[in-house]
PDB file of C-alpha atoms and ligand atoms in Angstrom:
ATOM      1  CA  UNK A  92      38.651   0.780 -19.159  1.00 87.00           C
ATOM      2  CA  UNK A  93      37.003   4.163 -19.459  1.00 94.00           C
ATOM      3  CA  UNK A  94      34.256   4.636 -16.945  1.00 96.00           C
ATOM      4  CA  UNK A  95      32.699   7.344 -19.091  1.00 96.00           C
ATOM      5  CA  UNK A  96      31.631   4.575 -21.520  1.00 97.00           C
ATOM      6  CA  UNK A  97      29.064   3.522 -18.943  1.00 98.00           C
ATOM      7  CA  UNK A  98      27.689   6.948 -18.065  1.00 98.00           C
ATOM      8  CA  UNK A  99      24.208   7.731 -19.397  1.00 98.00           C
ATOM      9  CA  UNK A 100      24.012  11.163 -20.981  1.00 98.00           C
ATOM     10  CA  UNK A 101      20.985  13.242 -19.922  1.00 97.00           C
ATOM     11  CA  UNK A 102      17.736  12.562 -21.810  1.00 94.00           C
ATOM     12  CA  UNK A 103      19.175   9.687 -23.809  1.00 96.00           C
ATOM     13  CA  UNK A 104      16.923   6.738 -24.609  1.00 97.00           C
ATOM     14  CA  UNK A 105      18.348   3.516 -23.205  1.00 98.00           C
ATOM     15  CA  UNK A 106      17.760   0.024 -24.564  1.00 98.00           C
ATOM     16  CA  UNK A 107      19.245  -2.334 -21.992  1.00 98.00           C
ATOM     17  CA  UNK A 108      19.091  -5.187 -24.497  1.00 97.00           C
ATOM     18  CA  UNK A 109      21.925  -3.422 -26.315  1.00 97.00           C
ATOM     19  CA  UNK A 110      24.122  -3.278 -23.220  1.00 98.00           C
ATOM     20  CA  UNK A 111      26.335  -6.348 -22.866  1.00 98.00           C
ATOM     21  CA  UNK A 112      26.107  -7.461 -19.246  1.00 98.00           C
ATOM     22  CA  UNK A 113      29.199  -9.662 -19.771  1.00 98.00           C
ATOM     23  CA  UNK A 114      31.347  -6.804 -21.056  1.00 98.00           C
ATOM     24  CA  UNK A 115      34.806  -6.677 -19.462  1.00 98.00           C
ATOM     25  CA  UNK A 116      36.117  -3.680 -21.402  1.00 97.00           C
ATOM     26  CA  UNK A 117      39.886  -3.701 -21.675  1.00 96.00           C
ATOM     27  CA  UNK A 118      40.420  -5.674 -18.468  1.00 98.00           C
ATOM     28  CA  UNK A 119      41.832  -9.045 -19.579  1.00 97.00           C
ATOM     29  CA  UNK A 120      41.096 -11.210 -16.539  1.00 98.00           C
ATOM     30  CA  UNK A 121      39.988 -11.476 -12.944  1.00 98.00           C
ATOM     31  CA  UNK A 122      43.507 -11.223 -11.566  1.00 98.00           C
ATOM     32  CA  UNK A 123      44.112  -7.894 -13.275  1.00 98.00           C
ATOM     33  CA  UNK A 124      40.710  -6.660 -12.123  1.00 98.00           C
ATOM     34  CA  UNK A 125      41.507  -7.532  -8.520  1.00 98.00           C
ATOM     35  CA  UNK A 126      44.773  -5.625  -8.761  1.00 98.00           C
ATOM     36  CA  UNK A 127      42.984  -2.577 -10.231  1.00 98.00           C
ATOM     37  CA  UNK A 128      40.313  -2.726  -7.534  1.00 98.00           C
ATOM     38  CA  UNK A 129      42.967  -2.805  -4.803  1.00 98.00           C
ATOM     39  CA  UNK A 130      44.755   0.202  -6.276  1.00 98.00           C
ATOM     40  CA  UNK A 131      41.480   2.134  -6.567  1.00 98.00           C
ATOM     41  CA  UNK A 132      40.571   1.232  -3.025  1.00 98.00           C
ATOM     42  CA  UNK A 133      43.830   2.554  -1.565  1.00 98.00           C
ATOM     43  CA  UNK A 134      43.113   5.929  -3.146  1.00 98.00           C
ATOM     44  CA  UNK A 135      39.432   5.893  -2.138  1.00 98.00           C
ATOM     45  CA  UNK A 136      40.445   5.197   1.477  1.00 98.00           C
ATOM     46  CA  UNK A 137      42.837   8.156   1.471  1.00 98.00           C
ATOM     47  CA  UNK A 138      40.323  10.531  -0.133  1.00 98.00           C
ATOM     48  CA  UNK A 139      37.513   9.433   2.162  1.00 98.00           C
ATOM     49  CA  UNK A 140      39.666  10.277   5.166  1.00 98.00           C
ATOM     50  CA  UNK A 141      40.225  13.736   3.723  1.00 98.00           C
ATOM     51  CA  UNK A 142      36.504  14.119   2.980  1.00 98.00           C
ATOM     52  CA  UNK A 143      35.711  13.299   6.601  1.00 98.00           C
ATOM     53  CA  UNK A 144      38.387  15.608   8.009  1.00 98.00           C
ATOM     54  CA  UNK A 145      37.414  18.475   5.720  1.00 98.00           C
ATOM     55  CA  UNK A 146      33.709  18.124   6.589  1.00 98.00           C
ATOM     56  CA  UNK A 147      32.570  20.580   3.921  1.00 98.00           C
ATOM     57  CA  UNK A 148      31.085  18.282   1.266  1.00 98.00           C
ATOM     58  CA  UNK A 149      29.617  14.780   1.088  1.00 98.00           C
ATOM     59  CA  UNK A 150      28.952  11.916  -1.288  1.00 98.00           C
ATOM     60  CA  UNK A 151      25.841   9.838  -1.941  1.00 99.00           C
ATOM     61  CA  UNK A 152      26.280   6.561  -3.846  1.00 99.00           C
ATOM     62  CA  UNK A 153      23.085   4.866  -5.029  1.00 99.00           C
ATOM     63  CA  UNK A 154      22.853   1.189  -6.012  1.00 99.00           C
ATOM     64  CA  UNK A 155      19.955  -0.358  -7.898  1.00 98.00           C
ATOM     65  CA  UNK A 156      19.748  -3.716  -9.668  1.00 98.00           C
ATOM     66  CA  UNK A 157      17.518  -6.626 -10.498  1.00 98.00           C
ATOM     67  CA  UNK A 158      17.375  -9.261  -7.722  1.00 96.00           C
ATOM     68  CA  UNK A 159      20.768 -11.068  -7.430  1.00 96.00           C
ATOM     69  CA  UNK A 160      22.366  -8.145  -9.287  1.00 98.00           C
ATOM     70  CA  UNK A 161      25.148  -8.000  -6.696  1.00 98.00           C
ATOM     71  CA  UNK A 162      24.518  -4.786  -4.759  1.00 98.00           C
ATOM     72  CA  UNK A 163      25.630  -6.226  -1.421  1.00 98.00           C
ATOM     73  CA  UNK A 164      28.795  -7.812  -2.809  1.00 98.00           C
ATOM     74  CA  UNK A 165      29.765  -4.698  -4.723  1.00 98.00           C
ATOM     75  CA  UNK A 166      29.338  -2.482  -1.654  1.00 98.00           C
ATOM     76  CA  UNK A 167      31.410  -4.932   0.388  1.00 98.00           C
ATOM     77  CA  UNK A 168      34.229  -5.103  -2.157  1.00 98.00           C
ATOM     78  CA  UNK A 169      34.448  -1.440  -3.110  1.00 98.00           C
ATOM     79  CA  UNK A 170      34.265   0.055   0.390  1.00 98.00           C
ATOM     80  CA  UNK A 171      36.393  -2.524   2.221  1.00 97.00           C
ATOM     81  CA  UNK A 172      38.865  -0.686   4.445  1.00 95.00           C
ATOM     82  CA  UNK A 173      37.116   2.681   4.366  1.00 97.00           C
ATOM     83  CA  UNK A 174      36.975   4.274   7.830  1.00 96.00           C
ATOM     84  CA  UNK A 175      33.521   3.211   9.070  1.00 96.00           C
ATOM     85  CA  UNK A 176      33.169   6.365  11.159  1.00 96.00           C
ATOM     86  CA  UNK A 177      32.798   8.429   8.002  1.00 97.00           C
ATOM     87  CA  UNK A 178      30.849   5.934   5.941  1.00 98.00           C
ATOM     88  CA  UNK A 179      27.215   4.809   6.235  1.00 98.00           C
ATOM     89  CA  UNK A 180      25.263   2.171   4.358  1.00 98.00           C
ATOM     90  CA  UNK A 181      21.478   2.274   4.370  1.00 98.00           C
ATOM     91  CA  UNK A 182      19.308  -0.453   2.834  1.00 98.00           C
ATOM     92  CA  UNK A 183      15.717   0.350   1.942  1.00 98.00           C
ATOM     93  CA  UNK A 184      13.057  -2.343   2.172  1.00 97.00           C
ATOM     94  CA  UNK A 185       9.270  -2.271   1.786  1.00 97.00           C
ATOM     95  CA  UNK A 186       8.137   0.989   3.467  1.00 98.00           C
ATOM     96  CA  UNK A 187       6.522   0.636   6.902  1.00 98.00           C
ATOM     97  CA  UNK A 188       3.236   2.282   7.936  1.00 98.00           C
ATOM     98  CA  UNK A 189       4.879   5.473   9.178  1.00 98.00           C
ATOM     99  CA  UNK A 190       6.930   5.836   5.999  1.00 98.00           C
ATOM    100  CA  UNK A 191       3.892   5.193   3.828  1.00 97.00           C
ATOM    101  CA  UNK A 192       1.993   7.909   5.680  1.00 98.00           C
ATOM    102  CA  UNK A 193       4.534  10.506   4.442  1.00 98.00           C
ATOM    103  CA  UNK A 194       5.577  11.792   1.027  1.00 98.00           C
ATOM    104  CA  UNK A 195       7.689   9.201  -0.788  1.00 98.00           C
ATOM    105  CA  UNK A 196      10.979  11.061  -0.336  1.00 98.00           C
ATOM    106  CA  UNK A 197      10.640  11.496   3.434  1.00 98.00           C
ATOM    107  CA  UNK A 198      12.333   8.276   4.440  1.00 98.00           C
ATOM    108  CA  UNK A 199      15.268   8.820   2.091  1.00 98.00           C
ATOM    109  CA  UNK A 200      15.875  12.425   3.058  1.00 98.00           C
ATOM    110  CA  UNK A 201      16.470  11.371   6.657  1.00 98.00           C
ATOM    111  CA  UNK A 202      19.503   9.390   5.519  1.00 98.00           C
ATOM    112  CA  UNK A 203      21.160  11.819   3.116  1.00 98.00           C
ATOM    113  CA  UNK A 204      24.740  12.552   4.181  1.00 98.00           C
ATOM    114  CA  UNK A 205      25.852  15.419   6.367  1.00 98.00           C
ATOM    115  CA  UNK A 206      29.109  17.166   5.493  1.00 98.00           C
ATOM    116  CA  UNK A 207      32.076  14.808   5.517  1.00 98.00           C
ATOM    117  CA  UNK A 208      30.073  11.595   5.147  1.00 98.00           C
ATOM    118  CA  UNK A 209      30.158   9.032   2.367  1.00 98.00           C
ATOM    119  CA  UNK A 210      26.635   7.604   2.286  1.00 98.00           C
ATOM    120  CA  UNK A 211      25.627   4.481   0.363  1.00 98.00           C
ATOM    121  CA  UNK A 212      22.000   3.712  -0.517  1.00 99.00           C
ATOM    122  CA  UNK A 213      21.358  -0.005  -1.132  1.00 98.00           C
ATOM    123  CA  UNK A 214      18.096   0.485  -3.035  1.00 98.00           C
ATOM    124  CA  UNK A 215      16.823   4.028  -2.851  1.00 98.00           C
ATOM    125  CA  UNK A 216      14.187   6.607  -3.791  1.00 98.00           C
ATOM    126  CA  UNK A 217      14.307   4.999  -7.257  1.00 98.00           C
ATOM    127  CA  UNK A 218      12.275   2.064  -5.926  1.00 98.00           C
ATOM    128  CA  UNK A 219       9.364   4.490  -6.096  1.00 98.00           C
ATOM    129  CA  UNK A 220       9.587   4.500  -9.892  1.00 98.00           C
ATOM    130  CA  UNK A 221      10.660   0.846 -10.173  1.00 98.00           C
ATOM    131  CA  UNK A 222       8.780  -1.694  -8.041  1.00 98.00           C
ATOM    132  CA  UNK A 223       6.036   0.871  -7.491  1.00 98.00           C
ATOM    133  CA  UNK A 224       5.593   1.323 -11.250  1.00 98.00           C
ATOM    134  CA  UNK A 225       5.882  -2.363 -12.135  1.00 98.00           C
ATOM    135  CA  UNK A 226       3.482  -3.478  -9.411  1.00 97.00           C
ATOM    136  CA  UNK A 227       1.032  -0.567  -9.731  1.00 97.00           C
ATOM    137  CA  UNK A 228       1.465   0.264  -6.054  1.00 97.00           C
ATOM    138  CA  UNK A 229       0.243   3.807  -6.656  1.00 97.00           C
ATOM    139  CA  UNK A 230      -1.640   5.207  -9.671  1.00 98.00           C
ATOM    140  CA  UNK A 231       0.325   6.206 -12.771  1.00 98.00           C
ATOM    141  CA  UNK A 232      -0.761   9.829 -12.272  1.00 98.00           C
ATOM    142  CA  UNK A 233       1.346   9.782  -9.087  1.00 98.00           C
ATOM    143  CA  UNK A 234       4.445   7.778 -10.045  1.00 98.00           C
ATOM    144  CA  UNK A 235       4.819   9.489 -13.418  1.00 98.00           C
ATOM    145  CA  UNK A 236       5.485  12.815 -11.653  1.00 98.00           C
ATOM    146  CA  UNK A 237       8.210  11.310  -9.527  1.00 98.00           C
ATOM    147  CA  UNK A 238      10.999  11.474 -12.116  1.00 98.00           C
ATOM    148  CA  UNK A 239      10.948  15.278 -11.981  1.00 98.00           C
ATOM    149  CA  UNK A 240      10.462  15.245  -8.245  1.00 98.00           C
ATOM    150  CA  UNK A 241      13.506  13.001  -7.827  1.00 98.00           C
ATOM    151  CA  UNK A 242      15.588  15.275 -10.047  1.00 98.00           C
ATOM    152  CA  UNK A 243      14.575  18.271  -7.937  1.00 98.00           C
ATOM    153  CA  UNK A 244      15.333  16.377  -4.740  1.00 98.00           C
ATOM    154  CA  UNK A 245      18.799  15.547  -6.015  1.00 98.00           C
ATOM    155  CA  UNK A 246      19.334  19.171  -7.065  1.00 98.00           C
ATOM    156  CA  UNK A 247      18.619  20.221  -3.490  1.00 98.00           C
ATOM    157  CA  UNK A 248      21.243  17.788  -2.240  1.00 98.00           C
ATOM    158  CA  UNK A 249      23.776  18.905  -4.832  1.00 98.00           C
ATOM    159  CA  UNK A 250      23.347  22.541  -3.894  1.00 97.00           C
ATOM    160  CA  UNK A 251      24.257  21.462  -0.392  1.00 96.00           C
ATOM    161  CA  UNK A 252      27.595  20.089  -1.677  1.00 98.00           C
ATOM    162  CA  UNK A 253      26.508  16.462  -1.934  1.00 98.00           C
ATOM    163  CA  UNK A 254      28.046  14.675  -4.897  1.00 98.00           C
ATOM    164  CA  UNK A 255      25.658  12.001  -6.239  1.00 98.00           C
ATOM    165  CA  UNK A 256      26.648   8.888  -8.206  1.00 98.00           C
ATOM    166  CA  UNK A 257      24.137   6.224  -9.240  1.00 98.00           C
ATOM    167  CA  UNK A 258      24.932   2.691 -10.347  1.00 99.00           C
ATOM    168  CA  UNK A 259      22.595   0.290 -12.086  1.00 99.00           C
ATOM    169  CA  UNK A 260      24.270  -3.138 -11.868  1.00 98.00           C
ATOM    170  CA  UNK A 261      23.304  -4.793 -15.132  1.00 98.00           C
ATOM    171  CA  UNK A 262      23.002  -8.598 -15.222  1.00 98.00           C
ATOM    172  CA  UNK A 263      21.128 -10.554 -17.865  1.00 98.00           C
ATOM    173  CA  UNK A 264      18.345 -13.067 -17.346  1.00 98.00           C
ATOM    174  CA  UNK A 265      20.597 -16.135 -17.750  1.00 98.00           C
ATOM    175  CA  UNK A 266      22.972 -14.815 -15.130  1.00 98.00           C
ATOM    176  CA  UNK A 267      20.079 -14.279 -12.720  1.00 98.00           C
ATOM    177  CA  UNK A 268      19.006 -17.889 -13.292  1.00 97.00           C
ATOM    178  CA  UNK A 269      22.526 -19.093 -12.436  1.00 97.00           C
ATOM    179  CA  UNK A 270      22.672 -16.958  -9.322  1.00 97.00           C
ATOM    180  CA  UNK A 271      19.263 -18.103  -8.096  1.00 96.00           C
ATOM    181  CA  UNK A 272      20.280 -21.733  -8.701  1.00 95.00           C
ATOM    182  CA  UNK A 273      23.481 -21.274  -6.767  1.00 94.00           C
ATOM    183  CA  UNK A 274      21.455 -19.942  -3.843  1.00 93.00           C
ATOM    184  CA  UNK A 275      19.458 -23.180  -3.902  1.00 93.00           C
ATOM    185  CA  UNK A 276      22.560 -25.358  -4.166  1.00 92.00           C
ATOM    186  CA  UNK A 277      24.594 -23.783  -1.373  1.00 92.00           C
ATOM    187  CA  UNK A 278      23.235 -24.112   2.200  1.00 93.00           C
ATOM    188  CA  UNK A 279      25.209 -21.012   3.186  1.00 92.00           C
ATOM    189  CA  UNK A 280      23.198 -19.045   0.635  1.00 90.00           C
ATOM    190  CA  UNK A 281      19.760 -20.450   1.485  1.00 92.00           C
ATOM    191  CA  UNK A 282      18.983 -17.418   3.624  1.00 92.00           C
ATOM    192  CA  UNK A 283      19.327 -15.267   0.516  1.00 88.00           C
ATOM    193  CA  UNK A 284      16.700 -17.217  -1.379  1.00 90.00           C
ATOM    194  CA  UNK A 285      13.059 -16.215  -1.238  1.00 89.00           C
ATOM    195  CA  UNK A 286      10.187 -17.567  -3.295  1.00 88.00           C
ATOM    196  CA  UNK A 287       9.360 -13.893  -3.903  1.00 90.00           C
ATOM    197  CA  UNK A 288      12.475 -13.809  -6.132  1.00 91.00           C
ATOM    198  CA  UNK A 289      10.748 -16.122  -8.619  1.00 93.00           C
ATOM    199  CA  UNK A 290       7.633 -13.963  -8.650  1.00 94.00           C
ATOM    200  CA  UNK A 291       9.784 -10.909  -9.333  1.00 95.00           C
ATOM    201  CA  UNK A 292      11.656 -12.744 -12.097  1.00 96.00           C
ATOM    202  CA  UNK A 293       8.376 -13.180 -13.938  1.00 97.00           C
ATOM    203  CA  UNK A 294       8.276  -9.374 -14.247  1.00 98.00           C
ATOM    204  CA  UNK A 295      11.753  -9.230 -15.821  1.00 98.00           C
ATOM    205  CA  UNK A 296      10.689  -7.289 -18.935  1.00 98.00           C
ATOM    206  CA  UNK A 297       8.572  -4.812 -16.996  1.00 98.00           C
ATOM    207  CA  UNK A 298      11.476  -4.117 -14.665  1.00 98.00           C
ATOM    208  CA  UNK A 299      13.894  -3.663 -17.558  1.00 98.00           C
ATOM    209  CA  UNK A 300      11.523  -1.128 -19.076  1.00 98.00           C
ATOM    210  CA  UNK A 301      11.168   0.694 -15.747  1.00 98.00           C
ATOM    211  CA  UNK A 302      14.965   0.840 -15.430  1.00 98.00           C
ATOM    212  CA  UNK A 303      15.277   2.190 -18.962  1.00 98.00           C
ATOM    213  CA  UNK A 304      12.872   5.047 -18.302  1.00 98.00           C
ATOM    214  CA  UNK A 305      14.580   5.827 -14.990  1.00 98.00           C
ATOM    215  CA  UNK A 306      17.992   5.943 -16.713  1.00 98.00           C
ATOM    216  CA  UNK A 307      16.678   8.206 -19.452  1.00 98.00           C
ATOM    217  CA  UNK A 308      14.854  10.659 -17.217  1.00 98.00           C
ATOM    218  CA  UNK A 309      17.073  10.809 -14.150  1.00 98.00           C
ATOM    219  CA  UNK A 310      20.651  10.696 -15.404  1.00 98.00           C
ATOM    220  CA  UNK A 311      21.618  14.351 -15.100  1.00 98.00           C
ATOM    221  CA  UNK A 312      24.888  16.134 -15.794  1.00 95.00           C
ATOM    222  CA  UNK A 313      25.644  16.420 -12.091  1.00 94.00           C
ATOM    223  CA  UNK A 314      23.990  13.233 -10.774  1.00 98.00           C
ATOM    224  CA  UNK A 315      24.720  10.652 -13.457  1.00 98.00           C
ATOM    225  CA  UNK A 316      23.543   7.059 -13.766  1.00 98.00           C
ATOM    226  CA  UNK A 317      26.077   4.438 -14.818  1.00 98.00           C
ATOM    227  CA  UNK A 318      25.034   1.153 -16.436  1.00 98.00           C
ATOM    228  CA  UNK A 319      27.597  -1.242 -14.985  1.00 98.00           C
ATOM    229  CA  UNK A 320      28.163  -4.589 -16.736  1.00 98.00           C
ATOM    230  CA  UNK A 321      27.740  -6.911 -13.759  1.00 98.00           C
ATOM    231  CA  UNK A 322      27.720 -10.523 -14.981  1.00 98.00           C
ATOM    232  CA  UNK A 323      31.412 -10.582 -14.033  1.00 98.00           C
ATOM    233  CA  UNK A 324      31.607  -9.390 -10.462  1.00 98.00           C
ATOM    234  CA  UNK A 325      35.291  -8.524 -10.787  1.00 98.00           C
ATOM    235  CA  UNK A 326      34.666  -6.170 -13.693  1.00 98.00           C
ATOM    236  CA  UNK A 327      31.644  -4.606 -11.980  1.00 98.00           C
ATOM    237  CA  UNK A 328      33.806  -3.717  -8.973  1.00 98.00           C
ATOM    238  CA  UNK A 329      36.494  -2.105 -11.128  1.00 98.00           C
ATOM    239  CA  UNK A 330      33.933   0.074 -12.942  1.00 98.00           C
ATOM    240  CA  UNK A 331      32.171   1.190  -9.764  1.00 98.00           C
ATOM    241  CA  UNK A 332      35.387   1.876  -7.833  1.00 98.00           C
ATOM    242  CA  UNK A 333      36.838   3.803 -10.791  1.00 98.00           C
ATOM    243  CA  UNK A 334      33.777   6.062 -11.023  1.00 98.00           C
ATOM    244  CA  UNK A 335      33.806   6.744  -7.282  1.00 98.00           C
ATOM    245  CA  UNK A 336      37.528   7.437  -7.312  1.00 98.00           C
ATOM    246  CA  UNK A 337      37.226   9.849 -10.256  1.00 98.00           C
ATOM    247  CA  UNK A 338      34.457  11.772  -8.477  1.00 98.00           C
ATOM    248  CA  UNK A 339      36.387  11.946  -5.198  1.00 98.00           C
ATOM    249  CA  UNK A 340      39.464  13.180  -7.048  1.00 98.00           C
ATOM    250  CA  UNK A 341      37.382  15.901  -8.645  1.00 98.00           C
ATOM    251  CA  UNK A 342      35.940  16.888  -5.269  1.00 98.00           C
ATOM    252  CA  UNK A 343      39.549  17.146  -4.060  1.00 98.00           C
ATOM    253  CA  UNK A 344      38.862  17.211  -0.295  1.00 98.00           C
ATOM    254  CA  UNK A 345      41.620  18.772   1.790  1.00 98.00           C
ATOM    255  CA  UNK A 346      42.716  18.309   5.374  1.00 97.00           C
ATOM    256  CA  UNK A 347      41.801  21.458   7.288  1.00 95.00           C
ATOM    257  CA  UNK A 348      44.729  23.627   8.306  1.00 92.00           C
ATOM    258  CA  UNK A 349      45.780  23.069  11.895  1.00 86.00           C
ATOM    259  CA  UNK A 350      46.252  25.882  14.389  1.00 87.00           C
ATOM    260  CA  UNK A 351      49.168  28.205  13.677  1.00 87.00           C
ATOM    261  CA  UNK A 352      52.388  27.791  15.641  1.00 88.00           C
ATOM    262  CA  UNK A 353      51.809  24.103  16.351  1.00 89.00           C
ATOM    263  CA  UNK A 354      55.583  23.694  16.261  1.00 87.00           C
ATOM    264  CA  UNK A 355      55.783  25.758  19.477  1.00 90.00           C
ATOM    265  CA  UNK A 356      53.242  23.646  21.382  1.00 92.00           C
ATOM    266  CA  UNK A 357      54.672  21.591  24.241  1.00 93.00           C
ATOM    267  CA  UNK A 358      52.564  18.801  25.699  1.00 94.00           C
ATOM    268  CA  UNK A 359      52.938  18.974  29.504  1.00 94.00           C
ATOM    269  CA  UNK A 360      54.055  15.856  31.383  1.00 92.00           C
TER     270      UNK A 360
HETATM  271  P1  ADP B1008      17.528  -6.846  -1.038  1.00 85.34           P
HETATM  272  O1  ADP B1008      16.948  -7.583  -2.212  1.00 85.34           O
HETATM  273  O2  ADP B1008      17.769  -5.396  -1.315  1.00 85.34           O
HETATM  274  O3  ADP B1008      18.728  -7.537  -0.460  1.00 85.34           O
HETATM  275  P2  ADP B1008      15.104  -7.631   0.273  1.00 85.34           P
HETATM  276  O4  ADP B1008      15.207  -9.008  -0.293  1.00 85.34           O
HETATM  277  O5  ADP B1008      14.659  -7.486   1.704  1.00 85.34           O
HETATM  278  O6  ADP B1008      16.471  -6.835   0.147  1.00 85.34           O
HETATM  279  O7  ADP B1008      14.155  -6.791  -0.667  1.00 85.34           O
HETATM  280  C1  ADP B1008      13.715  -5.527  -0.350  1.00 85.34           C
HETATM  281  C2  ADP B1008      12.348  -5.365  -0.983  1.00 85.34           C
HETATM  282  O8  ADP B1008      11.843  -4.094  -0.645  1.00 85.34           O
HETATM  283  C3  ADP B1008      12.386  -5.463  -2.496  1.00 85.34           C
HETATM  284  O9  ADP B1008      11.448  -6.408  -2.944  1.00 85.34           O
HETATM  285  C4  ADP B1008      11.981  -4.059  -2.931  1.00 85.34           C
HETATM  286  O10 ADP B1008      11.276  -4.047  -4.142  1.00 85.34           O
HETATM  287  C5  ADP B1008      11.149  -3.609  -1.762  1.00 85.34           C
HETATM  288  N1  ADP B1008      11.068  -2.146  -1.688  1.00 85.34           N
HETATM  289  C6  ADP B1008      12.071  -1.278  -1.499  1.00 85.34           C
HETATM  290  N2  ADP B1008      11.630  -0.012  -1.557  1.00 85.34           N
HETATM  291  C7  ADP B1008      10.311  -0.083  -1.810  1.00 85.34           C
HETATM  292  C8  ADP B1008       9.288   0.901  -1.990  1.00 85.34           C
HETATM  293  N3  ADP B1008       9.552   2.193  -1.924  1.00 85.34           N
HETATM  294  N4  ADP B1008       8.047   0.457  -2.225  1.00 85.34           N
HETATM  295  C9  ADP B1008       7.768  -0.860  -2.278  1.00 85.34           C
HETATM  296  N5  ADP B1008       8.687  -1.824  -2.123  1.00 85.34           N
HETATM  297  C10 ADP B1008       9.946  -1.448  -1.888  1.00 85.34           C
END
C-alpha cells in the first residue's frame, strides 16, 4: 500500500466517481490490516510523545466525509493509545450566533494547535465550502472566495510549524445506505440516526461536486488532501495511519536535551 496513491496533486481535477471506495490496495484482508494498523500506531505513539516533549512544531489532522463516512471511528482507531495530554480532538457543528457574527475562520483558528500538540478537526473550516455551498447558506460571491482564503489560512499555520494533513473518507452511496440501515436496525446505534441524514442524502451529487472542487483547489504541496477509500473501515484506518506516520517521521521530533551533568545530580533523602 502506497499512501501517495491517495494524495491529490495541487490543481488536479478530481472525479470521485473514478475513485473506488472499496479499494483495498495491496492489503489482502482485515487481519493483515489490523496488524498494520497496530504497527503504525506503536510508532505514532512514540513520535507523538517526542512531538509533545520537543514542543517546537505541531500537527493538524482534518477529517471530512459524507454522513456515515466513518470520521469518528477512524479517529478512535488511529489515535488509540496516544497520550491524551498532547492530543486534542475538536468537532465542529452548526455555528452558533457568536461564531456566525465573526469571519468564517474565527472559530477554527481558536483551536489550531500550539507547539507540541497533535490536533484533530472532526469537520473543519472546509464545511464553509461544503454544506455552505450545497445549501446556499451564503451567496456564491462569498463562498467562492473561500478556497483562496483557506489556502492562505493554512499557509499561516504552516509558517508557524504546523504540519497539516487532510483526509476525505470516501464511501459510495450504496455503502451509506447500508450504514444508515444498520443505524436503524441496532438500538445501540439509534442515537446516531437523524432524519436530517436522509435530507442530506438527497443532496449526494451536490456534495460530491463540492468535495471535488475542494480537493482540486485546496490540496497544496504542503497541506495535501488524501482521498481515502473508506467502504472497508480496516483499509481506511491503514491508509490514514500510514499518512500520519509518514508525516511525523518527516517532522522527526526530538526529545530536548536535558541539563548537562545530570549524572552528577543526587536526589536528597
Ligand atoms: P457529525 O455528523 O459530525 O457526527 P452532527 O450530526 O452533529 O455531527 O452534524 C454536524 C452538522 O453541523 C452537520 O450537518 C454539518 O453540516 C453542520 N456544520 C458544520 N459546520 C458547519 C458550518 N460551518 N456551517 C453550517 N453547518 C455546519
